[in-house]
Backbone as JSON Lines, residues from 0, in Angstrom:
{"i":0,"aa":"X","n":[-3.75,-3.73,157.7],"ca":[-2.81,-4.52,156.92],"c":[-3.32,-4.74,155.5]}
{"i":1,"aa":"X","n":[-4.66,-4.89,155.33],"ca":[-5.22,-5.07,153.99],"c":[-4.99,-3.83,153.13]}
{"i":2,"aa":"X","n":[-5.08,-2.67,153.71],"ca":[-4.83,-1.43,152.98],"c":[-3.4,-1.35,152.48]}
{"i":3,"aa":"X","n":[-2.45,-1.8,153.28],"ca":[-1.05,-1.79,152.87],"c":[-0.82,-2.77,151.72]}
{"i":4,"aa":"X","n":[-1.44,-3.95,151.79],"ca":[-1.3,-4.94,150.73],"c":[-1.91,-4.42,149.44]}
{"i":5,"aa":"X","n":[-3.04,-3.75,149.53],"ca":[-3.67,-3.18,148.35],"c":[-2.8,-2.08,147.76]}
{"i":6,"aa":"X","n":[-2.24,-1.26,148.6],"ca":[-1.35,-0.2,148.14],"c":[-0.12,-0.8,147.45]}
{"i":7,"aa":"X","n":[0.47,-1.83,148.02],"ca":[1.64,-2.48,147.43],"c":[1.29,-3.11,146.1]}
{"i":8,"aa":"X","n":[0.13,-3.75,146.04],"ca":[-0.3,-4.35,144.77],"c":[-0.54,-3.31,143.71]}
{"i":9,"aa":"X","n":[-1.15,-2.2,144.08],"ca":[-1.38,-1.11,143.13],"c":[-0.09,-0.51,142.62]}
{"i":10,"aa":"X","n":[0.85,-0.31,143.52],"ca":[2.16,0.22,143.11],"c":[2.89,-0.75,142.18]}
{"i":11,"aa":"X","n":[2.8,-2.03,142.48],"ca":[3.46,-3.03,141.64],"c":[2.82,-3.07,140.26]}
{"i":12,"aa":"X","n":[1.49,-2.98,140.19],"ca":[0.81,-2.99,138.9],"c":[1.17,-1.74,138.1]}
{"i":13,"aa":"X","n":[1.23,-0.6,138.76],"ca":[1.61,0.64,138.07],"c":[3.04,0.55,137.55]}
{"i":14,"aa":"X","n":[3.94,-0.02,138.36],"ca":[5.33,-0.18,137.92],"c":[5.41,-1.11,136.72]}
{"i":15,"aa":"X","n":[4.62,-2.18,136.73],"ca":[4.64,-3.13,135.6],"c":[4.1,-2.47,134.34]}
{"i":16,"aa":"X","n":[3.06,-1.66,134.46],"ca":[2.51,-0.98,133.3],"c":[3.48,0.06,132.75]}
{"i":17,"aa":"X","n":[4.15,0.77,133.63],"ca":[5.1,1.78,133.17],"c":[6.33,1.14,132.55]}
{"i":18,"aa":"X","n":[6.73,0.0,133.05],"ca":[7.94,-0.66,132.57],"c":[7.72,-1.4,131.26]}
{"i":19,"aa":"X","n":[6.5,-1.91,131.03],"ca":[6.25,-2.71,129.83],"c":[6.31,-1.84,128.59]}
{"i":20,"aa":"X","n":[6.83,-2.39,127.48],"ca":[6.95,-1.62,126.24],"c":[5.58,-1.44,125.6]}
{"i":21,"aa":"X","n":[5.44,-0.44,124.75],"ca":[4.16,-0.27,124.05],"c":[3.93,-1.43,123.1]}
{"i":22,"aa":"X","n":[2.69,-1.8,122.84],"ca":[2.42,-2.91,121.94],"c":[2.88,-2.58,120.53]}
{"i":23,"aa":"X","n":[3.44,-3.58,119.86],"ca":[3.91,-3.41,118.49],"c":[3.0,-4.19,117.56]}
{"i":24,"aa":"X","n":[2.92,-3.73,116.34],"ca":[2.16,-4.46,115.34],"c":[2.96,-5.7,114.96]}
{"i":25,"aa":"X","n":[2.27,-6.81,114.79],"ca":[2.93,-8.03,114.39],"c":[3.29,-7.97,112.92]}
{"i":26,"aa":"X","n":[4.46,-8.51,112.55],"ca":[4.82,-8.5,111.13],"c":[3.9,-9.44,110.36]}
{"i":27,"aa":"X","n":[3.8,-9.17,109.07],"ca":[2.98,-10.04,108.24],"c":[3.59,-11.43,108.21]}
{"i":28,"aa":"X","n":[2.77,-12.43,108.32],"ca":[3.25,-13.81,108.3],"c":[3.29,-14.3,106.86]}
{"i":29,"aa":"X","n":[4.18,-15.22,106.61],"ca":[4.25,-15.83,105.29],"c":[3.08,-16.8,105.14]}
{"i":30,"aa":"X","n":[2.49,-16.78,103.97],"ca":[1.32,-17.62,103.78],"c":[1.61,-18.83,102.92]}
{"i":31,"aa":"X","n":[2.49,-18.71,101.97],"ca":[2.79,-19.84,101.12],"c":[1.73,-20.06,100.08]}
{"i":32,"aa":"X","n":[1.53,-21.32,99.68],"ca":[0.57,-21.6,98.62],"c":[-0.83,-21.12,98.98]}
{"i":33,"aa":"X","n":[-1.43,-20.39,98.06],"ca":[-2.79,-19.9,98.27],"c":[-2.85,-18.6,99.03]}
{"i":34,"aa":"X","n":[-1.71,-18.03,99.42],"ca":[-1.71,-16.79,100.2],"c":[-1.99,-15.6,99.31]}
{"i":35,"aa":"X","n":[-2.29,-14.48,99.91],"ca":[-2.56,-13.29,99.11],"c":[-1.26,-12.54,98.84]}
{"i":36,"aa":"X","n":[-1.33,-11.62,97.91],"ca":[-0.13,-10.91,97.46],"c":[0.43,-9.98,98.54]}
{"i":37,"aa":"X","n":[-0.39,-9.58,99.5],"ca":[0.08,-8.67,100.54],"c":[0.99,-9.35,101.55]}
{"i":38,"aa":"X","n":[0.83,-10.64,101.75],"ca":[1.59,-11.32,102.8],"c":[2.33,-12.54,102.25]}
{"i":39,"aa":"X","n":[2.92,-12.41,101.08],"ca":[3.54,-13.59,100.48],"c":[5.06,-13.59,100.63]}
{"i":40,"aa":"X","n":[5.58,-13.01,101.67],"ca":[7.02,-12.98,101.89],"c":[7.55,-14.41,102.04]}
{"i":41,"aa":"X","n":[8.6,-14.7,101.35],"ca":[9.21,-16.03,101.37],"c":[10.35,-16.04,102.38]}
{"i":42,"aa":"X","n":[10.22,-16.78,103.49],"ca":[11.32,-16.84,104.46],"c":[12.57,-17.45,103.82]}
{"i":43,"aa":"X","n":[13.73,-16.89,104.07],"ca":[14.95,-17.38,103.42],"c":[15.24,-18.85,103.69]}
{"i":44,"aa":"X","n":[15.06,-19.3,104.93],"ca":[15.33,-20.7,105.24],"c":[14.41,-21.64,104.49]}
{"i":45,"aa":"X","n":[13.14,-21.27,104.4],"ca":[12.18,-22.09,103.66],"c":[12.5,-22.11,102.18]}
{"i":46,"aa":"X","n":[12.89,-20.96,101.64],"ca":[13.26,-20.89,100.22],"c":[14.42,-21.84,99.92]}
{"i":47,"aa":"X","n":[15.43,-21.81,100.77],"ca":[16.59,-22.68,100.54],"c":[16.22,-24.16,100.72]}
{"i":48,"aa":"X","n":[15.38,-24.46,101.7],"ca":[14.96,-25.85,101.89],"c":[14.15,-26.35,100.7]}
{"i":49,"aa":"X","n":[13.28,-25.49,100.15],"ca":[12.51,-25.87,98.97],"c":[13.43,-26.12,97.78]}
{"i":50,"aa":"X","n":[14.43,-25.24,97.62],"ca":[15.41,-25.44,96.54],"c":[16.19,-26.73,96.73]}
{"i":51,"aa":"X","n":[16.62,-26.99,97.94],"ca":[17.38,-28.22,98.21],"c":[16.54,-29.45,97.89]}
{"i":52,"aa":"X","n":[15.25,-29.42,98.25],"ca":[14.39,-30.57,97.96],"c":[14.25,-30.78,96.46]}
{"i":53,"aa":"X","n":[14.06,-29.71,95.7],"ca":[13.89,-29.84,94.26],"c":[15.18,-30.29,93.58]}
{"i":54,"aa":"X","n":[16.3,-29.7,93.98],"ca":[17.58,-30.05,93.37],"c":[18.0,-31.47,93.73]}
{"i":55,"aa":"X","n":[17.72,-31.89,94.96],"ca":[18.11,-33.25,95.36],"c":[17.29,-34.3,94.62]}
{"i":56,"aa":"X","n":[16.15,-33.9,94.07],"ca":[15.34,-34.82,93.27],"c":[15.72,-34.78,91.79]}
{"i":57,"aa":"X","n":[16.75,-34.01,91.45],"ca":[17.28,-34.0,90.1],"c":[16.89,-32.81,89.25]}
{"i":58,"aa":"X","n":[16.2,-31.84,89.8],"ca":[15.8,-30.66,89.03],"c":[16.99,-29.74,88.83]}
{"i":59,"aa":"X","n":[17.04,-29.1,87.66],"ca":[18.05,-28.08,87.43],"c":[17.68,-26.84,88.23]}
{"i":60,"aa":"X","n":[18.6,-25.9,88.32],"ca":[18.33,-24.68,89.08],"c":[17.13,-23.93,88.5]}
{"i":61,"aa":"X","n":[17.06,-23.71,87.17],"ca":[15.88,-23.01,86.64],"c":[14.57,-23.78,86.9]}
{"i":62,"aa":"X","n":[14.6,-25.1,86.78],"ca":[13.39,-25.89,87.04],"c":[13.0,-25.83,88.51]}
{"i":63,"aa":"X","n":[13.99,-25.83,89.4],"ca":[13.7,-25.74,90.83],"c":[13.1,-24.38,91.16]}
{"i":64,"aa":"X","n":[13.62,-23.31,90.55],"ca":[13.06,-21.98,90.77],"c":[11.64,-21.89,90.22]}
{"i":65,"aa":"X","n":[11.4,-22.51,89.09],"ca":[10.06,-22.51,88.5],"c":[9.08,-23.27,89.4]}
{"i":66,"aa":"X","n":[9.51,-24.41,89.92],"ca":[8.65,-25.2,90.82],"c":[8.34,-24.4,92.09]}
{"i":67,"aa":"X","n":[9.35,-23.71,92.63],"ca":[9.11,-22.86,93.81],"c":[8.14,-21.74,93.49]}
{"i":68,"aa":"X","n":[8.3,-21.12,92.33],"ca":[7.42,-20.03,91.93],"c":[5.99,-20.49,91.79]}
{"i":69,"aa":"X","n":[5.79,-21.66,91.25],"ca":[4.43,-22.19,91.12],"c":[3.85,-22.57,92.47]}
{"i":70,"aa":"X","n":[4.68,-23.06,93.37],"ca":[4.19,-23.48,94.69],"c":[3.91,-22.28,95.58]}
{"i":71,"aa":"X","n":[4.64,-21.19,95.38],"ca":[4.48,-20.01,96.22],"c":[3.74,-18.94,95.43]}
{"i":72,"aa":"X","n":[2.49,-18.74,95.75],"ca":[1.67,-17.8,94.99],"c":[2.0,-16.36,95.33]}
{"i":73,"aa":"X","n":[1.42,-15.44,94.6],"ca":[1.62,-14.03,94.86],"c":[2.8,-13.48,94.09]}
{"i":74,"aa":"X","n":[3.21,-12.29,94.48],"ca":[4.3,-11.61,93.78],"c":[5.61,-12.39,93.85]}
{"i":75,"aa":"X","n":[5.89,-12.98,94.98],"ca":[7.15,-13.73,95.12],"c":[7.19,-14.89,94.14]}
{"i":76,"aa":"X","n":[6.08,-15.6,94.02],"ca":[6.02,-16.7,93.06],"c":[6.21,-16.22,91.63]}
{"i":77,"aa":"X","n":[5.59,-15.09,91.3],"ca":[5.74,-14.53,89.95],"c":[7.19,-14.13,89.68]}
{"i":78,"aa":"X","n":[7.83,-13.56,90.68],"ca":[9.23,-13.16,90.51],"c":[10.11,-14.38,90.28]}
{"i":79,"aa":"X","n":[9.9,-15.44,91.06],"ca":[10.68,-16.67,90.88],"c":[10.44,-17.28,89.5]}
{"i":80,"aa":"X","n":[9.19,-17.3,89.07],"ca":[8.89,-17.83,87.73],"c":[9.54,-16.97,86.64]}
{"i":81,"aa":"X","n":[9.57,-15.65,86.86],"ca":[10.23,-14.77,85.9],"c":[11.72,-15.05,85.79]}
{"i":82,"aa":"X","n":[12.37,-15.28,86.92],"ca":[13.79,-15.62,86.91],"c":[14.0,-16.95,86.19]}
{"i":83,"aa":"X","n":[13.17,-17.93,86.49],"ca":[13.29,-19.24,85.85],"c":[13.1,-19.13,84.34]}
{"i":84,"aa":"X","n":[12.12,-18.36,83.92],"ca":[11.87,-18.18,82.48],"c":[13.06,-17.52,81.81]}
{"i":85,"aa":"X","n":[13.62,-16.49,82.45],"ca":[14.8,-15.82,81.88],"c":[15.97,-16.78,81.75]}
{"i":86,"aa":"X","n":[16.19,-17.6,82.77],"ca":[17.29,-18.57,82.71],"c":[17.04,-19.63,81.64]}
{"i":87,"aa":"X","n":[15.79,-20.06,81.5],"ca":[15.44,-21.04,80.45],"c":[15.71,-20.47,79.06]}
{"i":88,"aa":"X","n":[15.5,-19.19,78.9],"ca":[15.69,-18.55,77.59],"c":[17.14,-18.2,77.32]}
{"i":89,"aa":"X","n":[18.01,-18.49,78.27],"ca":[19.44,-18.28,78.06],"c":[19.97,-16.94,78.51]}
{"i":90,"aa":"X","n":[19.23,-16.24,79.35],"ca":[19.7,-14.95,79.84],"c":[20.9,-15.13,80.75]}
{"i":91,"aa":"X","n":[21.76,-14.13,80.78],"ca":[22.89,-14.11,81.7],"c":[22.36,-14.14,83.14]}
{"i":92,"aa":"X","n":[23.14,-14.73,84.04],"ca":[22.7,-14.87,85.43],"c":[22.33,-13.53,86.04]}
{"i":93,"aa":"X","n":[23.18,-12.54,85.89],"ca":[22.92,-11.24,86.51],"c":[21.71,-10.55,85.89]}
{"i":94,"aa":"X","n":[21.54,-10.69,84.59],"ca":[20.37,-10.09,83.93],"c":[19.08,-10.78,84.38]}
{"i":95,"aa":"X","n":[19.13,-12.09,84.56],"ca":[17.94,-12.83,84.97],"c":[17.51,-12.45,86.39]}
{"i":96,"aa":"X","n":[18.48,-12.15,87.23],"ca":[18.18,-11.85,88.64],"c":[18.07,-10.36,88.92]}
{"i":97,"aa":"X","n":[18.36,-9.49,87.99],"ca":[18.43,-8.05,88.25],"c":[17.11,-7.51,88.79]}
{"i":98,"aa":"X","n":[16.0,-7.77,88.11],"ca":[14.71,-7.27,88.57],"c":[14.28,-7.94,89.87]}
{"i":99,"aa":"X","n":[14.57,-9.22,90.0],"ca":[14.17,-9.95,91.21],"c":[14.9,-9.39,92.43]}
{"i":100,"aa":"X","n":[16.18,-9.12,92.31],"ca":[16.95,-8.6,93.45],"c":[16.58,-7.16,93.79]}
{"i":101,"aa":"X","n":[16.01,-6.44,92.83],"ca":[15.6,-5.05,93.09],"c":[14.14,-4.96,93.54]}
{"i":102,"aa":"X","n":[13.46,-6.09,93.65],"ca":[12.04,-6.08,94.04],"c":[11.89,-5.52,95.45]}
{"i":103,"aa":"X","n":[10.91,-4.63,95.69],"ca":[10.8,-4.0,97.01],"c":[10.41,-4.95,98.13]}
{"i":104,"aa":"X","n":[9.65,-5.99,97.85],"ca":[9.2,-6.88,98.92],"c":[10.09,-8.1,99.11]}
{"i":105,"aa":"X","n":[10.56,-8.66,98.03],"ca":[11.31,-9.92,98.16],"c":[12.72,-9.82,97.62]}
{"i":106,"aa":"X","n":[13.23,-8.6,97.43],"ca":[14.57,-8.43,96.87],"c":[15.67,-9.03,97.73]}
{"i":107,"aa":"X","n":[15.52,-8.95,99.05],"ca":[16.54,-9.51,99.93],"c":[16.67,-11.01,99.8]}
{"i":108,"aa":"X","n":[15.54,-11.69,99.78],"ca":[15.55,-13.15,99.63],"c":[16.07,-13.53,98.25]}
{"i":109,"aa":"X","n":[15.66,-12.77,97.23],"ca":[16.11,-13.06,95.87],"c":[17.62,-12.86,95.74]}
{"i":110,"aa":"X","n":[18.14,-11.83,96.37],"ca":[19.59,-11.61,96.35],"c":[20.34,-12.75,97.03]}
{"i":111,"aa":"X","n":[19.78,-13.22,98.15],"ca":[20.41,-14.34,98.85],"c":[20.36,-15.61,97.99]}
{"i":112,"aa":"X","n":[19.23,-15.86,97.32],"ca":[19.13,-17.04,96.45],"c":[20.11,-16.93,95.29]}
{"i":113,"aa":"X","n":[20.21,-15.74,94.7],"ca":[21.12,-15.52,93.58],"c":[22.57,-15.77,94.0]}
{"i":114,"aa":"X","n":[22.96,-15.2,95.13],"ca":[24.34,-15.37,95.61],"c":[24.65,-16.82,95.95]}
{"i":115,"aa":"X","n":[23.65,-17.53,96.49],"ca":[23.87,-18.92,96.87],"c":[23.98,-19.83,95.65]}
{"i":116,"aa":"X","n":[23.18,-19.56,94.63],"ca":[23.11,-20.47,93.48],"c":[24.07,-20.13,92.35]}
{"i":117,"aa":"X","n":[24.57,-18.91,92.3],"ca":[25.37,-18.48,91.15],"c":[26.61,-19.35,90.89]}
{"i":118,"aa":"X","n":[27.45,-19.66,91.9],"ca":[28.63,-20.48,91.59],"c":[28.26,-21.85,91.01]}
{"i":119,"aa":"X","n":[27.22,-22.47,91.54],"ca":[26.82,-23.78,91.02],"c":[26.31,-23.67,89.58]}
{"i":120,"aa":"X","n":[25.58,-22.62,89.27],"ca":[25.06,-22.43,87.92],"c":[26.2,-22.15,86.93]}
{"i":121,"aa":"X","n":[27.14,-21.34,87.34],"ca":[28.26,-20.98,86.44],"c":[29.19,-22.17,86.19]}
{"i":122,"aa":"X","n":[29.43,-22.98,87.22],"ca":[30.41,-24.06,87.09],"c":[29.76,-25.42,86.8]}
{"i":123,"aa":"X","n":[28.46,-25.48,86.83],"ca":[27.77,-26.74,86.54],"c":[27.89,-27.76,87.66]}
{"i":124,"aa":"X","n":[28.07,-27.31,88.87],"ca":[28.18,-28.22,90.01],"c":[26.88,-28.23,90.8]}
{"i":125,"aa":"X","n":[26.79,-29.13,91.74],"ca":[25.59,-29.22,92.57],"c":[25.53,-28.03,93.53]}
{"i":126,"aa":"X","n":[24.37,-27.4,93.65],"ca":[24.25,-26.29,94.59],"c":[23.97,-26.73,96.03]}
{"i":127,"aa":"X","n":[23.81,-28.03,96.24],"ca":[23.42,-28.52,97.57],"c":[24.4,-28.14,98.68]}
{"i":128,"aa":"X","n":[25.72,-28.26,98.5],"ca":[26.61,-27.87,99.6],"c":[26.47,-26.39,99.99]}
{"i":129,"aa":"X","n":[26.35,-25.51,99.0],"ca":[26.18,-24.09,99.3],"c":[24.82,-23.82,99.93]}
{"i":130,"aa":"X","n":[23.79,-24.53,99.47],"ca":[22.45,-24.36,100.05],"c":[22.47,-24.8,101.51]}
{"i":131,"aa":"X","n":[23.07,-25.95,101.78],"ca":[23.13,-26.44,103.16],"c":[23.93,-25.5,104.06]}
{"i":132,"aa":"X","n":[25.02,-24.94,103.53],"ca":[25.82,-23.98,104.31],"c":[25.01,-22.71,104.6]}
{"i":133,"aa":"X","n":[24.25,-22.25,103.6],"ca":[23.43,-21.05,103.81],"c":[22.32,-21.32,104.82]}
{"i":134,"aa":"X","n":[21.71,-22.51,104.76],"ca":[20.67,-22.87,105.72],"c":[21.25,-22.91,107.14]}
{"i":135,"aa":"X","n":[22.43,-23.51,107.27],"ca":[23.09,-23.55,108.59],"c":[23.38,-22.15,109.11]}
{"i":136,"aa":"X","n":[23.85,-21.27,108.23],"ca":[24.14,-19.89,108.64],"c":[22.87,-19.16,109.07]}
{"i":137,"aa":"X","n":[21.79,-19.34,108.33],"ca":[20.51,-18.71,108.69],"c":[20.02,-19.24,110.02]}
{"i":138,"aa":"X","n":[20.14,-20.56,110.22],"ca":[19.7,-21.15,111.49],"c":[20.52,-20.6,112.66]}
{"i":139,"aa":"X","n":[21.83,-20.49,112.48],"ca":[22.68,-19.96,113.55],"c":[22.33,-18.5,113.87]}
{"i":140,"aa":"X","n":[22.09,-17.72,112.83],"ca":[21.73,-16.32,113.02],"c":[20.39,-16.19,113.74]}
{"i":141,"aa":"X","n":[19.41,-16.98,113.31],"ca":[18.09,-16.93,113.96],"c":[18.17,-17.4,115.41]}
{"i":142,"aa":"X","n":[18.95,-18.44,115.66],"ca":[19.11,-18.95,117.03],"c":[19.77,-17.9,117.92]}
{"i":143,"aa":"X","n":[20.78,-17.21,117.38],"ca":[21.46,-16.16,118.14],"c":[20.49,-15.03,118.47]}
{"i":144,"aa":"X","n":[19.68,-14.63,117.48],"ca":[18.7,-13.56,117.72],"c":[17.67,-13.97,118.76]}
{"i":145,"aa":"X","n":[17.23,-15.22,118.7],"ca":[16.26,-15.72,119.69],"c":[16.88,-15.7,121.08]}
{"i":146,"aa":"X","n":[18.13,-16.13,121.21],"ca":[18.78,-16.14,122.51],"c":[18.98,-14.72,123.04]}
{"i":147,"aa":"X","n":[19.33,-13.78,122.16],"ca":[19.48,-12.39,122.59],"c":[18.15,-11.82,123.08]}
{"i":148,"aa":"X","n":[17.09,-12.1,122.34],"ca":[15.76,-11.61,122.74],"c":[15.32,-12.26,124.04]}
{"i":149,"aa":"X","n":[15.63,-13.54,124.22],"ca":[15.25,-14.22,125.46],"c":[16.01,-13.62,126.65]}
{"i":150,"aa":"X","n":[17.28,-13.29,126.45],"ca":[18.05,-12.67,127.53],"c":[17.48,-11.3,127.88]}
{"i":151,"aa":"X","n":[17.13,-10.52,126.86],"ca":[16.53,-9.21,127.12],"c":[15.19,-9.36,127.84]}
{"i":152,"aa":"X","n":[14.43,-10.36,127.45],"ca":[13.14,-10.58,128.09],"c":[13.33,-10.96,129.56]}
{"i":153,"aa":"X","n":[14.33,-11.78,129.85],"ca":[14.62,-12.14,131.23],"c":[14.93,-10.94,132.08]}
{"i":154,"aa":"X","n":[15.71,-10.01,131.55],"ca":[16.05,-8.8,132.28],"c":[14.81,-7.92,132.45]}
{"i":155,"aa":"X","n":[14.01,-7.82,131.39],"ca":[12.82,-6.97,131.45],"c":[11.78,-7.54,132.41]}
{"i":156,"aa":"X","n":[11.75,-8.85,132.58],"ca":[10.8,-9.46,133.5],"c":[11.26,-9.34,134.95]}
{"i":157,"aa":"X","n":[12.56,-9.16,135.15],"ca":[13.09,-9.09,136.5],"c":[12.61,-7.84,137.23]}
{"i":158,"aa":"X","n":[12.53,-6.72,136.55],"ca":[12.15,-5.47,137.21],"c":[10.7,-5.52,137.72]}
{"i":159,"aa":"X","n":[9.71,-5.9,136.88],"ca":[8.35,-5.98,137.44],"c":[8.23,-7.03,138.55]}
{"i":160,"aa":"X","n":[8.94,-8.13,138.4],"ca":[8.91,-9.15,139.45],"c":[9.49,-8.59,140.75]}
{"i":161,"aa":"X","n":[10.61,-7.89,140.64],"ca":[11.2,-7.27,141.82],"c":[10.29,-6.2,142.4]}
{"i":162,"aa":"X","n":[9.61,-5.48,141.53],"ca":[8.7,-4.42,142.01],"c":[7.51,-5.03,142.76]}
{"i":163,"aa":"X","n":[7.17,-6.27,142.43],"ca":[6.06,-6.93,143.15],"c":[6.55,-7.56,144.45]}
{"i":164,"aa":"X","n":[7.66,-8.28,144.38],"ca":[8.1,-9.05,145.55],"c":[8.8,-8.21,146.61]}
{"i":165,"aa":"X","n":[9.52,-7.18,146.22],"ca":[10.22,-6.38,147.21],"c":[9.26,-5.67,148.17]}
{"i":166,"aa":"X","n":[8.23,-4.98,147.68],"ca":[7.3,-4.38,148.64],"c":[6.58,-5.42,149.5]}
{"i":167,"aa":"X","n":[6.25,-6.55,148.9],"ca":[5.59,-7.6,149.68],"c":[6.53,-8.12,150.77]}
{"i":168,"aa":"X","n":[7.8,-8.32,150.44],"ca":[8.77,-8.79,151.42],"c":[8.92,-7.77,152.55]}
{"i":169,"aa":"X","n":[8.99,-6.49,152.17],"ca":[9.13,-5.45,153.19],"c":[7.89,-5.41,154.08]}
{"i":170,"aa":"X","n":[6.71,-5.46,153.48],"ca":[5.47,-5.38,154.26],"c":[5.23,-6.61,155.12]}
{"i":171,"aa":"X","n":[5.56,-7.78,154.62],"ca":[5.26,-9.01,155.34],"c":[6.41,-9.44,156.24]}
{"i":172,"aa":"X","n":[7.64,-9.21,155.8],"ca":[8.77,-9.71,156.57],"c":[9.49,-8.69,157.42]}
{"i":173,"aa":"X","n":[9.79,-7.53,156.86],"ca":[10.64,-6.57,157.55],"c":[9.83,-5.7,158.51]}
{"i":174,"aa":"X","n":[8.71,-5.13,158.07],"ca":[7.94,-4.24,158.95],"c":[7.44,-4.93,160.22]}
{"i":175,"aa":"X","n":[6.92,-6.17,160.16],"ca":[6.52,-6.81,161.42],"c":[7.69,-7.02,162.38]}
{"i":176,"aa":"X","n":[8.86,-7.34,161.86],"ca":[10.03,-7.53,162.72],"c":[10.42,-6.21,163.37]}
{"i":177,"aa":"X","n":[10.45,-5.13,162.57],"ca":[10.77,-3.81,163.12],"c":[9.71,-3.4,164.14]}
{"i":178,"aa":"X","n":[8.44,-3.67,163.83],"ca":[7.37,-3.31,164.76],"c":[7.49,-4.1,166.06]}
{"i":179,"aa":"X","n":[7.84,-5.39,165.97],"ca":[7.97,-6.18,167.2],"c":[9.18,-5.72,168.02]}
{"i":180,"aa":"X","n":[10.28,-5.39,167.35],"ca":[11.43,-4.85,168.08],"c":[11.08,-3.51,168.71]}
{"i":181,"aa":"X","n":[10.38,-2.69,167.95],"ca":[10.0,-1.38,168.47],"c":[9.05,-1.5,169.64]}
{"i":182,"aa":"X","n":[8.08,-2.4,169.53],"ca":[7.13,-2.6,170.62],"c":[7.84,-3.17,171.84]}
{"i":183,"aa":"X","n":[8.8,-4.06,171.62],"ca":[9.56,-4.65,172.72],"c":[10.44,-3.62,173.4]}
{"i":184,"aa":"X","n":[11.08,-2.76,172.57],"ca":[11.98,-1.75,173.13],"c":[11.21,-0.66,173.85]}
{"i":185,"aa":"X","n":[10.13,-0.18,173.26],"ca":[9.35,0.89,173.88],"c":[8.45,0.37,174.97]}
{"i":186,"aa":"X","n":[7.97,-0.84,174.8],"ca":[7.07,-1.42,175.79],"c":[7.79,-1.74,177.09]}
{"i":187,"aa":"X","n":[9.01,-2.27,177.01],"ca":[9.74,-2.6,178.24],"c":[10.25,-1.35,178.93]}
{"i":188,"aa":"X","n":[10.6,-0.32,178.14],"ca":[11.05,0.92,178.72],"c":[9.93,1.66,179.43]}
{"i":189,"aa":"X","n":[8.75,1.59,178.94],"ca":[7.6,2.3,179.54],"c":[7.17,1.63,180.82]}
{"i":190,"aa":"X","n":[7.32,0.29,180.89],"ca":[6.93,-0.43,182.08],"c":[7.98,-0.35,183.17]}
{"i":191,"aa":"X","n":[9.22,-0.25,182.78],"ca":[10.32,-0.3,183.73],"c":[10.58,0.97,184.35]}
C-alpha cells in the first residue's frame, strides 16, 4: 500500500509541475522619490492622486506638475518638470505635452495626465472632478483585472488539486471497496 501511495504522490507532483506555467520575470516596481532612472515608472493612479493633493491645496496645474516632478526622481520627474516649465513659459498645451506623451517609458501615463487635465487648463476650471473620475476608472479597471486573474488562478489550482485528490480517493476509498467485494464474491464461491 505504501508503494501505491508513493506512486500516486509522484504522479500528482508530476502533473502539478507539468500544469504550472513557466516562471515569469517580475515587472519593474515603481520606486518614487530617490529611485533610479531604470525603475521610475509612475503608476497612473498614484500620479492622479498626487495631482489631486497638490491641486486641492491650491496649486495651479503647472505648479502641481512641477511639484510632482520634483518629488518623483528619474526620467519621469524630469519629463514632468519639463512639461511644467513649458506651461509656465506660455507654451500651447499640445506643444508642452508633445515630447512627454511620446516618451518611451512614461508616454502612456503622460498622455493620460494630459487628457485628464486639458479641459480644466483650457477653461480655467478645477481639474479635481476629472481627476477623481479618472482615479475611479483606473480603480475599476484594476479591480476587474484582479478579479479576472483570481478566477483564472482558481481554475488553474483546481486541476493540480484534482490530480492529487482523485488518485488518493481511488486508492483509499474505491480500491479497498472493490477488493472487499471481490474477495467476498470469490471467497464465498470458492468455499461453497
